[in-house]
Amino acid sequence: MYRLNKKALQILQAEIQRCSGKDQVGKIEQEIVIKRLEQLCKEKGDRAKLDELRDSVIDIYPQFSEKVLKQAAKANQSPGFFTKLKWVTILLGSSTGILWVVNLPYPMIRWPVANAAPILLLPSYINMDYHYREAIKNLEQADQLINQATSPADIEQGSQKAAAAQTNLNNLPVWFLGYYPKAYCNFFGCTWKFTVDEFEAARGRVARIEAIAFQDRNAFTPLEQGEMALKLARQQYEKATSIKDKENAIASWQAAIDQLDQIPKATFAGETAQSKLKAYKRDFDNARIGTFIAAAQEFDLEAEKIQPTQPKAATELWEQAIKRLNQIPTENPRYLEAQRLLAGYQVKLKTVADPRSGTYIEAAKQFALAAAKASQNPPHSVVKWEQIAKLWQKSIDQLENIRVEEPGYIAAQKLLAEYQTNLGIIETRRKAESEAQASLQAANEQIQGLIASPPSSPQQLKGKIQGVINRLKTIQTGTTAYAEAQKLLVSAQKKLQQ
């Protein structure tokens, strides 16, 4: 079946002749449109509908008659009920009127005819069979195009197929399905059935597909708007020459990403947006973090310049720099770089606000940092716990140099309470380690004594072993002696059970 028949082509050619100009340009335009239509005449597939015929001519001839387009579309339709009815009419001679009457959609007419002469119902059977098969075909194609879409064109084509399936379903007589709940083309050897339930299910499926297509089409608008806004924000960022302009571009960039992230994920546009958002967010994070660091460095340079004459303004600039750097998350690759800058800016800020107390606090933090690092991966020996305790004590000593009247006194007291708590914990760990080592040594001495001179009485031997076990059980977890104590404990318990 070709997509455009000769009759429809003739109708369109007549209107093209009327719309064409007489000059050379008019001839060229006429040739272009006619070639398009002739190409449709050569292509096999579904018959071209009104919209496709209009698209073939309207760009060249905006004045092309809509009435003519409708006439051509009607002439191009596949043979339907009345075309097949004519064939049956010719076959039966002069019985046209009777044949038309018996094929009317009224059960009281069709029932006696179906029992007496079912051949007379052939035209309506053929028509119903055609629309049934077309409905199934269009519905399957619509389902595939919508649910497996790869482009907006698939969504649009799927919507058209769903509309075509709906038209086919509208041409199936529901009254017939209800009146004859059996294979209605049984006379001609058909074996399939199409019940009212199947009809309703098909209509529901069409409605769902049309709803999905409607949502998908609507979702393309925010997708296009979001991608355009993101592109403009990125261009604005690349062209920005000042930190303020870059931050404004970053804000626009973030808004565009938020817009894309809000597109319903169940739609094709939402899936497309989600597949792109990972790369968009990565580029955005790189730009945002780079802007934070660049802004902080710029604030620092300006603060250094004005510090001698405008200490208050310099303080505000360093506060802004610290604020930017604090927004960089720990998982970002540039986090450590930001932390190094942050530590330097905090020292400068405290030096301006309170030189003496700021120095003591910074020194205390350095000792505390060293102590915290040394405490990692316990257990440690008694000697190491003592070294760690000395570091915490030095931190405390630095903070105790700050007097009550100094501005940094309250901050120093907060740190002092924290460091004293930490020192207490370290002292507890040191004491536990010391006691564990002493208990382990004593247990080993007991074991050596038993080996050198074991008691002659089994009861005495068991009593001695039980004493070793009790001593080993006093060794706490988290000490260097704990692992060895556990091994000795297992051995002693086995010996006790023998």
CSV table of C-alpha atoms in Angstrom, one decimal:
chain,number,residue,atom,x,y,z
A,1,MET,CA,0.0,0.0,0.0
A,2,TYR,CA,1.5,3.3,-1.1
A,3,ARG,CA,1.4,6.3,1.2
A,4,LEU,CA,-0.3,8.6,-1.4
A,5,ASN,CA,-2.7,7.5,-4.1
A,6,LYS,CA,-3.1,9.0,-7.6
A,7,LYS,CA,-6.5,10.6,-6.9
A,8,ALA,CA,-5.2,12.6,-3.9
A,9,LEU,CA,-2.1,13.6,-5.9
A,10,GLN,CA,-4.3,15.0,-8.7
A,11,ILE,CA,-6.3,17.0,-6.2
A,12,LEU,CA,-3.2,18.5,-4.7
A,13,GLN,CA,-1.5,19.2,-8.1
A,14,ALA,CA,-4.5,21.3,-9.2
A,15,GLU,CA,-4.2,23.5,-6.1
A,16,ILE,CA,-0.4,23.7,-6.6
A,17,GLN,CA,-1.0,25.0,-10.2
A,18,ARG,CA,-3.4,27.7,-8.8
A,19,CYS,CA,-0.9,28.8,-6.0
A,20,SER,CA,2.2,28.8,-8.2
A,21,GLY,CA,3.6,32.0,-9.8
A,22,LYS,CA,4.4,32.2,-13.5
A,23,ASP,CA,8.1,33.2,-13.0
A,24,GLN,CA,11.1,31.0,-12.7
A,25,VAL,CA,11.0,31.0,-8.9
A,26,GLY,CA,7.4,29.8,-9.1
A,27,LYS,CA,8.3,26.9,-11.3
A,28,ILE,CA,11.1,25.9,-8.9
A,29,GLU,CA,8.7,26.0,-6.0
A,30,GLN,CA,6.2,23.9,-7.9
A,31,GLU,CA,8.8,21.3,-8.8
A,32,ILE,CA,9.9,21.0,-5.1
A,33,VAL,CA,6.4,20.4,-3.8
A,34,ILE,CA,5.5,18.0,-6.6
A,35,LYS,CA,8.6,15.9,-6.0
A,36,ARG,CA,7.7,15.6,-2.3
A,37,LEU,CA,4.3,14.3,-3.2
A,38,GLU,CA,5.6,12.0,-5.8
A,39,GLN,CA,8.0,10.6,-3.2
A,40,LEU,CA,5.0,9.8,-1.0
A,41,CYS,CA,3.4,8.0,-4.0
A,42,LYS,CA,6.5,5.7,-4.2
A,43,GLU,CA,6.8,5.0,-0.5
A,44,LYS,CA,5.0,2.0,1.1
A,45,GLY,CA,3.4,2.2,4.5
A,46,ASP,CA,0.5,3.9,6.3
A,47,ARG,CA,-1.5,6.4,4.2
A,48,ALA,CA,-0.4,10.0,4.7
A,49,LYS,CA,-2.8,11.9,6.8
A,50,LEU,CA,-3.9,15.6,6.7
A,51,ASP,CA,-1.1,16.9,8.9
A,52,GLU,CA,1.6,15.2,6.8
A,53,LEU,CA,0.1,16.5,3.5
A,54,ARG,CA,-0.1,20.0,5.0
A,55,ASP,CA,3.5,19.9,6.1
A,56,SER,CA,4.5,18.9,2.6
A,57,VAL,CA,3.1,22.1,1.0
A,58,ILE,CA,2.6,24.8,3.7
A,59,ASP,CA,6.3,25.9,3.9
A,60,ILE,CA,6.3,26.8,0.1
A,61,TYR,CA,2.6,27.8,-0.2
A,62,PRO,CA,1.3,29.3,3.1
A,63,GLN,CA,-1.9,30.2,1.2
A,64,PHE,CA,-2.6,26.6,0.2
A,65,SER,CA,-6.3,25.8,0.6
A,66,GLU,CA,-7.2,23.9,3.8
A,67,LYS,CA,-10.3,22.7,2.1
A,68,VAL,CA,-8.3,21.1,-0.7
A,69,LEU,CA,-6.0,19.5,1.8
A,70,LYS,CA,-9.0,17.9,3.5
A,71,GLN,CA,-10.3,16.6,0.2
A,72,ALA,CA,-7.0,15.1,-0.6
A,73,ALA,CA,-6.7,13.5,2.8
A,74,LYS,CA,-10.2,12.0,2.4
A,75,ALA,CA,-9.4,10.7,-1.0
A,76,ASN,CA,-6.2,9.2,0.3
A,77,GLN,CA,-7.9,7.1,3.0
A,78,SER,CA,-7.8,3.3,2.9
A,79,PRO,CA,-10.9,1.6,1.7
A,80,GLY,CA,-13.4,1.4,4.5
A,81,PHE,CA,-16.8,0.2,5.1
A,82,PHE,CA,-18.6,1.9,2.2
A,83,THR,CA,-15.9,1.0,-0.3
A,84,LYS,CA,-16.2,-2.6,0.5
A,85,LEU,CA,-20.0,-2.2,0.5
A,86,LYS,CA,-19.9,-1.1,-3.1
A,87,TRP,CA,-18.1,-4.3,-4.0
A,88,VAL,CA,-20.7,-6.4,-2.4
A,89,THR,CA,-23.4,-4.3,-4.0
A,90,ILE,CA,-22.0,-5.0,-7.5
A,91,LEU,CA,-21.8,-8.7,-6.6
A,92,LEU,CA,-25.5,-8.8,-5.6
A,93,GLY,CA,-26.8,-6.7,-8.5
A,94,SER,CA,-29.7,-4.4,-7.7
A,95,SER,CA,-29.9,-5.2,-4.0
A,96,THR,CA,-28.0,-2.1,-2.8
A,97,GLY,CA,-30.7,-0.8,-0.7
A,98,ILE,CA,-31.4,-4.1,1.0
A,99,LEU,CA,-27.7,-4.7,1.7
A,100,TRP,CA,-27.3,-1.3,3.2
A,101,VAL,CA,-30.3,-1.9,5.5
A,102,VAL,CA,-29.2,-5.3,6.7
A,103,ASN,CA,-25.7,-4.0,7.6
A,104,LEU,CA,-27.1,-1.3,9.9
A,105,PRO,CA,-25.9,-1.5,13.5
A,106,TYR,CA,-29.2,-2.7,14.9
A,107,PRO,CA,-29.4,-6.2,16.6
A,108,MET,CA,-33.2,-6.6,15.7
A,109,ILE,CA,-32.2,-6.4,12.0
A,110,ARG,CA,-28.9,-8.3,12.1
A,111,TRP,CA,-30.0,-11.2,14.3
A,112,PRO,CA,-32.5,-12.8,11.8
A,113,VAL,CA,-30.2,-12.0,8.9
A,114,ALA,CA,-27.2,-13.7,10.7
A,115,ASN,CA,-29.3,-16.8,11.2
A,116,ALA,CA,-30.8,-16.9,7.7
A,117,ALA,CA,-28.2,-15.3,5.3
A,118,PRO,CA,-24.9,-14.3,7.1
A,119,ILE,CA,-23.2,-13.7,3.8
A,120,LEU,CA,-25.2,-10.4,3.5
A,121,LEU,CA,-23.3,-9.1,6.6
A,122,LEU,CA,-19.9,-9.5,4.9
A,123,PRO,CA,-19.3,-5.7,4.5
A,124,SER,CA,-19.7,-4.9,8.2
A,125,TYR,CA,-17.6,-8.0,9.1
A,126,ILE,CA,-14.8,-6.8,6.9
A,127,ASN,CA,-15.0,-3.3,8.3
A,128,MET,CA,-14.9,-4.6,11.9
A,129,ASP,CA,-12.1,-6.9,11.2
A,130,TYR,CA,-10.1,-4.1,9.6
A,131,HIS,CA,-10.5,-1.7,12.5
A,132,TYR,CA,-9.8,-4.4,15.0
A,133,ARG,CA,-6.5,-5.3,13.4
A,134,GLU,CA,-5.6,-1.6,12.9
A,135,ALA,CA,-6.4,-0.8,16.6
A,136,ILE,CA,-4.1,-3.7,17.8
A,137,LYS,CA,-1.3,-2.6,15.5
A,138,ASN,CA,-1.5,1.1,16.3
A,139,LEU,CA,-1.8,0.4,20.0
A,140,GLU,CA,1.3,-1.8,20.1
A,141,GLN,CA,3.3,0.7,18.1
A,142,ALA,CA,2.2,3.5,20.4
A,143,ASP,CA,3.1,1.5,23.4
A,144,GLN,CA,6.6,0.8,22.0
A,145,LEU,CA,7.2,4.4,20.9
A,146,ILE,CA,6.1,5.9,24.2
A,147,ASN,CA,7.6,3.4,26.7
A,148,GLN,CA,10.9,2.9,24.8
A,149,ALA,CA,11.3,6.5,23.5
A,150,THR,CA,14.7,7.6,22.4
A,151,SER,CA,13.8,11.1,21.3
A,152,PRO,CA,11.0,13.7,21.4
A,153,ALA,CA,10.0,12.5,17.9
A,154,ASP,CA,9.2,9.1,19.3
A,155,ILE,CA,6.8,10.6,21.8
A,156,GLU,CA,5.1,12.6,19.1
A,157,GLN,CA,4.8,9.6,16.8
A,158,GLY,CA,3.5,7.5,19.7
A,159,SER,CA,0.9,10.0,20.5
A,160,GLN,CA,-0.3,10.0,16.8
A,161,LYS,CA,-0.4,6.1,16.9
A,162,ALA,CA,-2.5,6.2,20.1
A,163,ALA,CA,-4.9,8.7,18.5
A,164,ALA,CA,-5.2,6.4,15.4
A,165,ALA,CA,-5.9,3.4,17.7
A,166,GLN,CA,-8.6,5.4,19.4
A,167,THR,CA,-10.2,6.1,16.0
A,168,ASN,CA,-10.1,2.4,15.2
A,169,LEU,CA,-11.7,1.5,18.5
A,170,ASN,CA,-14.4,4.1,17.9
A,171,ASN,CA,-15.3,2.3,14.7
A,172,LEU,CA,-15.7,-1.0,16.5
A,173,PRO,CA,-19.4,-1.6,17.3
A,174,VAL,CA,-19.7,-2.2,21.1
A,175,TRP,CA,-23.3,-3.2,20.7
A,176,PHE,CA,-22.2,-6.1,18.5
A,177,LEU,CA,-19.6,-7.3,21.0
A,178,GLY,CA,-22.3,-7.4,23.7
A,179,TYR,CA,-25.0,-9.0,21.5
A,180,TYR,CA,-22.7,-11.6,20.0
A,181,PRO,CA,-20.3,-12.7,22.7
A,182,LYS,CA,-18.6,-15.2,20.4
A,183,ALA,CA,-16.3,-15.2,17.4
A,184,TYR,CA,-18.3,-12.9,15.1
A,185,CYS,CA,-16.5,-13.9,11.9
A,186,ASN,CA,-17.0,-17.6,12.6
A,187,PHE,CA,-18.8,-18.0,9.3
A,188,PHE,CA,-15.5,-17.1,7.5
A,189,GLY,CA,-13.3,-19.3,9.6
A,190,CYS,CA,-12.0,-16.7,12.1
A,191,THR,CA,-11.0,-18.1,15.5
A,192,TRP,CA,-10.2,-15.0,17.5
A,193,LYS,CA,-12.7,-13.2,19.8
A,194,PHE,CA,-13.0,-9.6,20.8
A,195,THR,CA,-15.2,-9.1,23.9
A,196,VAL,CA,-16.5,-6.0,25.6
A,197,ASP,CA,-13.9,-6.5,28.4
A,198,GLU,CA,-11.1,-6.5,25.9
A,199,PHE,CA,-12.6,-3.5,24.2
A,200,GLU,CA,-12.7,-1.5,27.5
A,201,ALA,CA,-9.2,-2.7,28.4
A,202,ALA,CA,-7.9,-1.4,25.0
A,203,ARG,CA,-9.6,1.9,25.5
A,204,GLY,CA,-8.1,2.2,29.0
A,205,ARG,CA,-4.7,1.4,27.5
A,206,VAL,CA,-5.0,4.1,24.9
A,207,ALA,CA,-6.0,6.6,27.6
A,208,ARG,CA,-3.0,5.7,29.7
A,209,ILE,CA,-0.6,6.0,26.7
A,210,GLU,CA,-2.2,9.4,25.8
A,211,ALA,CA,-1.7,10.6,29.4
A,212,ILE,CA,1.9,9.5,29.4
A,213,ALA,CA,2.5,11.2,26.0
A,214,PHE,CA,0.9,14.4,27.3
A,215,GLN,CA,3.1,14.4,30.4
A,216,ASP,CA,6.2,13.7,28.3
A,217,ARG,CA,5.4,16.5,25.9
A,218,ASN,CA,4.8,18.9,28.8
A,219,ALA,CA,8.1,17.8,30.5
A,220,PHE,CA,10.1,18.8,27.4
A,221,THR,CA,9.4,22.5,28.1
A,222,PRO,CA,11.2,22.7,31.5
A,223,LEU,CA,14.0,20.4,30.1
A,224,GLU,CA,14.7,22.8,27.2
A,225,GLN,CA,14.3,25.9,29.5
A,226,GLY,CA,16.6,24.4,32.1
A,227,GLU,CA,19.3,23.4,29.6
A,228,MET,CA,19.2,26.9,28.0
A,229,ALA,CA,19.4,28.6,31.5
A,230,LEU,CA,22.3,26.3,32.4
A,231,LYS,CA,24.1,27.1,29.1
A,232,LEU,CA,23.6,30.9,29.6
A,233,ALA,CA,24.9,30.7,33.2
A,234,ARG,CA,27.9,28.8,32.2
A,235,GLN,CA,28.7,31.3,29.5
A,236,GLN,CA,28.2,34.1,32.0
A,237,TYR,CA,30.6,32.4,34.4
A,238,GLU,CA,33.3,32.0,31.8
A,239,LYS,CA,33.0,35.6,30.7
A,240,ALA,CA,33.0,37.0,34.3
A,241,THR,CA,36.0,39.1,35.2
A,242,SER,CA,35.2,39.8,38.9
A,243,ILE,CA,34.4,37.6,41.9
A,244,LYS,CA,30.9,39.2,42.2
A,245,ASP,CA,30.1,38.4,38.6
A,246,LYS,CA,31.3,34.8,39.0
A,247,GLU,CA,29.1,34.4,42.2
A,248,ASN,CA,26.1,35.8,40.3
A,249,ALA,CA,26.7,33.3,37.5
A,250,ILE,CA,27.1,30.5,40.1
A,251,ALA,CA,23.7,31.4,41.5
A,252,SER,CA,22.1,31.2,38.1
A,253,TRP,CA,23.8,27.9,37.4
A,254,GLN,CA,22.5,26.4,40.6
A,255,ALA,CA,18.9,27.6,39.8
A,256,ALA,CA,19.2,25.9,36.3
A,257,ILE,CA,20.3,22.6,37.9
A,258,ASP,CA,17.5,22.8,40.5
A,259,GLN,CA,15.0,23.3,37.6
A,260,LEU,CA,16.3,20.2,35.8
A,261,ASP,CA,16.3,18.1,39.0
A,262,GLN,CA,12.6,18.9,39.5
A,263,ILE,CA,11.5,17.4,36.1
A,264,PRO,CA,9.4,14.2,36.9
A,265,LYS,CA,11.7,11.3,36.7
A,266,ALA,CA,9.0,9.0,35.3
A,267,THR,CA,9.0,11.0,32.0
A,268,PHE,CA,11.4,10.7,29.1
A,269,ALA,CA,12.5,14.3,29.7
A,270,GLY,CA,13.1,13.4,33.3
A,271,GLU,CA,15.3,10.4,32.4
A,272,THR,CA,17.2,12.5,30.0
A,273,ALA,CA,17.8,15.2,32.6
A,274,GLN,CA,18.9,12.7,35.2
A,275,SER,CA,21.4,11.2,32.8
A,276,LYS,CA,23.0,14.6,32.2
A,277,LEU,CA,22.7,16.0,35.7
A,278,LYS,CA,25.7,14.0,37.0
A,279,ALA,CA,28.1,15.7,34.6
A,280,TYR,CA,26.3,19.1,35.1
A,281,LYS,CA,26.7,18.9,38.9
A,282,ARG,CA,30.3,17.9,38.6
A,283,ASP,CA,31.2,20.9,36.4
A,284,PHE,CA,29.1,23.1,38.7
A,285,ASP,CA,30.9,21.9,41.9
A,286,ASN,CA,34.3,22.5,40.3
A,287,ALA,CA,33.3,26.0,39.3
A,288,ARG,CA,31.7,26.8,42.7
A,289,ILE,CA,34.6,25.5,44.7
A,290,GLY,CA,37.1,27.3,42.5
A,291,THR,CA,35.1,30.5,43.0
A,292,PHE,CA,35.1,30.1,46.8
A,293,ILE,CA,38.8,29.6,46.9
A,294,ALA,CA,39.5,32.5,44.4
A,295,ALA,CA,37.2,34.8,46.4
A,296,ALA,CA,38.9,33.9,49.7
A,297,GLN,CA,42.3,34.6,48.2
A,298,GLU,CA,41.2,37.9,46.8
A,299,PHE,CA,39.7,38.9,50.2
A,300,ASP,CA,43.0,37.9,51.9
A,301,LEU,CA,45.1,40.0,49.5
A,302,GLU,CA,42.9,43.1,50.1
A,303,ALA,CA,42.9,42.6,53.8
A,304,GLU,CA,46.7,42.4,53.9
A,305,LYS,CA,46.9,45.8,52.1
A,306,ILE,CA,44.5,47.6,54.4
A,307,GLN,CA,45.3,46.0,57.8
A,308,PRO,CA,47.8,48.7,59.0
A,309,THR,CA,45.3,51.5,58.4
A,310,GLN,CA,41.9,49.8,58.5
A,311,PRO,CA,42.1,46.8,60.9
A,312,LYS,CA,38.3,46.6,61.2
A,313,ALA,CA,37.8,46.4,57.5
A,314,ALA,CA,40.6,43.8,57.2
A,315,THR,CA,38.8,41.8,59.9
A,316,GLU,CA,35.6,41.8,57.9
A,317,LEU,CA,37.4,40.7,54.7
A,318,TRP,CA,39.1,37.8,56.5
A,319,GLU,CA,35.7,36.8,58.0
A,320,GLN,CA,34.3,36.7,54.4
A,321,ALA,CA,37.2,34.6,53.2
A,322,ILE,CA,36.7,32.1,56.1
A,323,LYS,CA,33.0,32.0,55.4
A,324,ARG,CA,33.7,31.0,51.7
A,325,LEU,CA,36.2,28.3,52.7
A,326,ASN,CA,33.9,26.8,55.3
A,327,GLN,CA,31.4,26.0,52.5
A,328,ILE,CA,33.7,23.5,50.9
A,329,PRO,CA,32.6,20.0,51.7
A,330,THR,CA,35.1,17.4,53.1
A,331,GLU,CA,34.6,15.1,50.1
A,332,ASN,CA,35.8,17.7,47.6
A,333,PRO,CA,39.3,17.1,46.2
A,334,ARG,CA,40.3,20.7,47.1
A,335,TYR,CA,39.2,20.4,50.8
A,336,LEU,CA,42.7,20.1,52.2
A,337,GLU,CA,43.9,23.1,50.2
A,338,ALA,CA,40.9,25.1,51.6
A,339,GLN,CA,41.7,24.0,55.1
A,340,ARG,CA,45.3,25.2,54.8
A,341,LEU,CA,44.1,28.6,53.7
A,342,LEU,CA,41.5,28.6,56.4
A,343,ALA,CA,44.0,28.0,59.1
A,344,GLY,CA,46.2,30.8,57.9
A,345,TYR,CA,43.3,33.3,57.6
A,346,GLN,CA,42.0,32.4,61.1
A,347,VAL,CA,45.5,33.2,62.6
A,348,LYS,CA,45.5,36.5,60.8
A,349,LEU,CA,42.0,37.3,61.9
A,350,LYS,CA,42.8,36.5,65.6
A,351,THR,CA,46.1,38.4,65.4
A,352,VAL,CA,44.3,41.6,64.3
A,353,ALA,CA,41.5,41.2,66.9
A,354,ASP,CA,43.6,40.0,69.9
A,355,PRO,CA,47.3,39.5,69.1
A,356,ARG,CA,48.4,38.1,72.5
A,357,SER,CA,45.5,35.7,73.2
A,358,GLY,CA,45.3,34.7,69.6
A,359,THR,CA,48.9,33.6,69.7
A,360,TYR,CA,48.4,31.5,72.8
A,361,ILE,CA,45.2,29.9,71.4
A,362,GLU,CA,46.9,29.0,68.1
A,363,ALA,CA,49.9,27.5,70.0
A,364,ALA,CA,47.5,25.5,72.2
A,365,LYS,CA,45.7,24.2,69.1
A,366,GLN,CA,49.0,23.1,67.5
A,367,PHE,CA,49.9,21.1,70.6
A,368,ALA,CA,46.3,19.7,70.7
A,369,LEU,CA,46.6,18.7,67.1
A,370,ALA,CA,49.9,16.9,67.7
A,371,ALA,CA,48.4,15.1,70.7
A,372,ALA,CA,45.3,14.0,68.7
A,373,LYS,CA,47.5,12.6,65.9
A,374,ALA,CA,49.7,10.8,68.3
A,375,SER,CA,46.6,9.2,70.0
A,376,GLN,CA,45.5,7.6,66.7
A,377,ASN,CA,45.5,3.8,66.2
A,378,PRO,CA,45.7,2.7,69.9
A,379,PRO,CA,46.7,0.7,71.9
A,380,HIS,CA,50.0,2.4,72.8
A,381,SER,CA,52.7,1.8,75.3
A,382,VAL,CA,52.9,3.6,78.7
A,383,VAL,CA,55.7,5.7,77.5
A,384,LYS,CA,53.7,6.9,74.5
A,385,TRP,CA,50.6,7.7,76.6
A,386,GLU,CA,52.9,9.8,78.8
A,387,GLN,CA,54.2,11.7,75.8
A,388,ILE,CA,50.6,12.3,74.6
A,389,ALA,CA,49.6,13.5,78.1
A,390,LYS,CA,52.5,16.0,78.0
A,391,LEU,CA,51.3,17.4,74.7
A,392,TRP,CA,47.8,18.0,76.2
A,393,GLN,CA,49.4,19.5,79.3
A,394,LYS,CA,51.3,22.0,77.1
A,395,SER,CA,48.1,22.9,75.3
A,396,ILE,CA,46.5,23.6,78.7
A,397,ASP,CA,49.5,25.6,79.9
A,398,GLN,CA,49.3,27.9,76.8
A,399,LEU,CA,45.6,28.6,77.4
A,400,GLU,CA,46.1,29.3,81.1
A,401,ASN,CA,48.4,32.2,80.1
A,402,ILE,CA,45.3,34.1,78.8
A,403,ARG,CA,44.0,36.6,81.4
A,404,VAL,CA,40.4,37.2,82.2
A,405,GLU,CA,40.4,40.8,80.8
A,406,GLU,CA,41.7,39.7,77.4
A,407,PRO,CA,39.1,39.3,74.5
A,408,GLY,CA,40.1,35.7,73.8
A,409,TYR,CA,39.5,34.6,77.4
A,410,ILE,CA,36.0,33.0,76.8
A,411,ALA,CA,37.3,31.1,73.7
A,412,ALA,CA,40.3,29.9,75.7
A,413,GLN,CA,38.1,28.6,78.5
A,414,LYS,CA,36.0,26.5,76.1
A,415,LEU,CA,39.2,25.0,74.7
A,416,LEU,CA,40.6,24.6,78.2
A,417,ALA,CA,37.6,22.5,79.3
A,418,GLU,CA,37.9,20.3,76.2
A,419,TYR,CA,41.7,19.8,76.6
A,420,GLN,CA,41.5,19.0,80.3
A,421,THR,CA,38.8,16.4,79.5
A,422,ASN,CA,41.1,14.9,76.9
A,423,LEU,CA,44.1,14.9,79.3
A,424,GLY,CA,42.0,13.0,81.9
A,425,ILE,CA,41.1,10.4,79.3
A,426,ILE,CA,44.8,10.0,78.3
A,427,GLU,CA,45.7,9.6,82.0
A,428,THR,CA,43.1,6.9,82.4
A,429,ARG,CA,44.5,5.0,79.3
A,430,ARG,CA,48.0,5.4,80.6
A,431,LYS,CA,47.1,4.0,84.0
A,432,ALA,CA,45.2,1.1,82.4
A,433,GLU,CA,48.2,0.3,80.2
A,434,SER,CA,50.5,0.4,83.2
A,435,GLU,CA,48.3,-1.9,85.2
A,436,ALA,CA,47.8,-4.3,82.3
A,437,GLN,CA,51.6,-4.6,81.8
A,438,ALA,CA,52.0,-5.3,85.5
A,439,SER,CA,49.3,-7.9,85.6
A,440,LEU,CA,50.7,-9.6,82.4
A,441,GLN,CA,54.2,-9.7,83.9
A,442,ALA,CA,52.9,-11.1,87.2
A,443,ALA,CA,50.9,-13.8,85.3
A,444,ASN,CA,54.0,-14.7,83.3
A,445,GLU,CA,56.0,-15.0,86.5
A,446,GLN,CA,53.4,-17.3,88.0
A,447,ILE,CA,53.4,-19.4,84.9
A,448,GLN,CA,57.2,-19.7,84.9
A,449,GLY,CA,57.0,-20.7,88.6
A,450,LEU,CA,54.5,-23.5,87.8
A,451,ILE,CA,56.7,-24.7,85.0
A,452,ALA,CA,59.8,-24.7,87.1
A,453,SER,CA,58.3,-26.4,90.2
A,454,PRO,CA,54.8,-27.7,89.6
A,455,PRO,CA,52.8,-28.6,92.8
A,456,SER,CA,52.7,-32.4,93.5
A,457,SER,CA,48.9,-32.3,94.2
A,458,PRO,CA,46.6,-31.9,91.3
A,459,GLN,CA,44.3,-29.7,93.4
A,460,GLN,CA,47.1,-27.3,94.2
A,461,LEU,CA,48.1,-27.2,90.6
A,462,LYS,CA,44.5,-26.3,89.5
A,463,GLY,CA,44.4,-23.7,92.3
A,464,LYS,CA,47.6,-22.1,91.0
A,465,ILE,CA,46.3,-22.1,87.4
A,466,GLN,CA,43.0,-20.6,88.5
A,467,GLY,CA,45.0,-17.8,90.2
A,468,VAL,CA,46.8,-17.1,86.8
A,469,ILE,CA,43.4,-17.0,85.1
A,470,ASN,CA,42.0,-14.5,87.5
A,471,ARG,CA,45.0,-12.3,87.1
A,472,LEU,CA,44.8,-12.4,83.3
A,473,LYS,CA,41.1,-11.5,83.4
A,474,THR,CA,41.9,-8.2,85.0
A,475,ILE,CA,43.8,-7.0,81.9
A,476,GLN,CA,41.5,-4.6,80.1
A,477,THR,CA,40.8,-4.4,76.4
A,478,GLY,CA,42.5,-1.5,74.5
A,479,THR,CA,45.9,-2.2,76.1
A,480,THR,CA,49.0,-3.6,74.4
A,481,ALA,CA,48.9,-6.6,76.9
A,482,TYR,CA,45.4,-7.6,76.1
A,483,ALA,CA,46.1,-9.8,73.0
A,484,GLU,CA,48.9,-11.8,74.7
A,485,ALA,CA,46.8,-12.1,77.9
A,486,GLN,CA,43.9,-13.7,75.9
A,487,LYS,CA,46.3,-16.2,74.4
A,488,LEU,CA,47.6,-17.2,77.8
A,489,LEU,CA,44.1,-17.2,79.2
A,490,VAL,CA,42.9,-19.8,76.6
A,491,SER,CA,46.0,-21.9,77.3
A,492,ALA,CA,45.4,-21.8,81.0
A,493,GLN,CA,41.7,-22.7,80.7
A,494,LYS,CA,42.6,-25.7,78.6
A,495,LYS,CA,45.2,-26.8,81.2
A,496,LEU,CA,42.6,-26.4,83.9
A,497,GLN,CA,40.1,-28.6,82.1
A,498,GLN,CA,42.6,-31.5,81.7
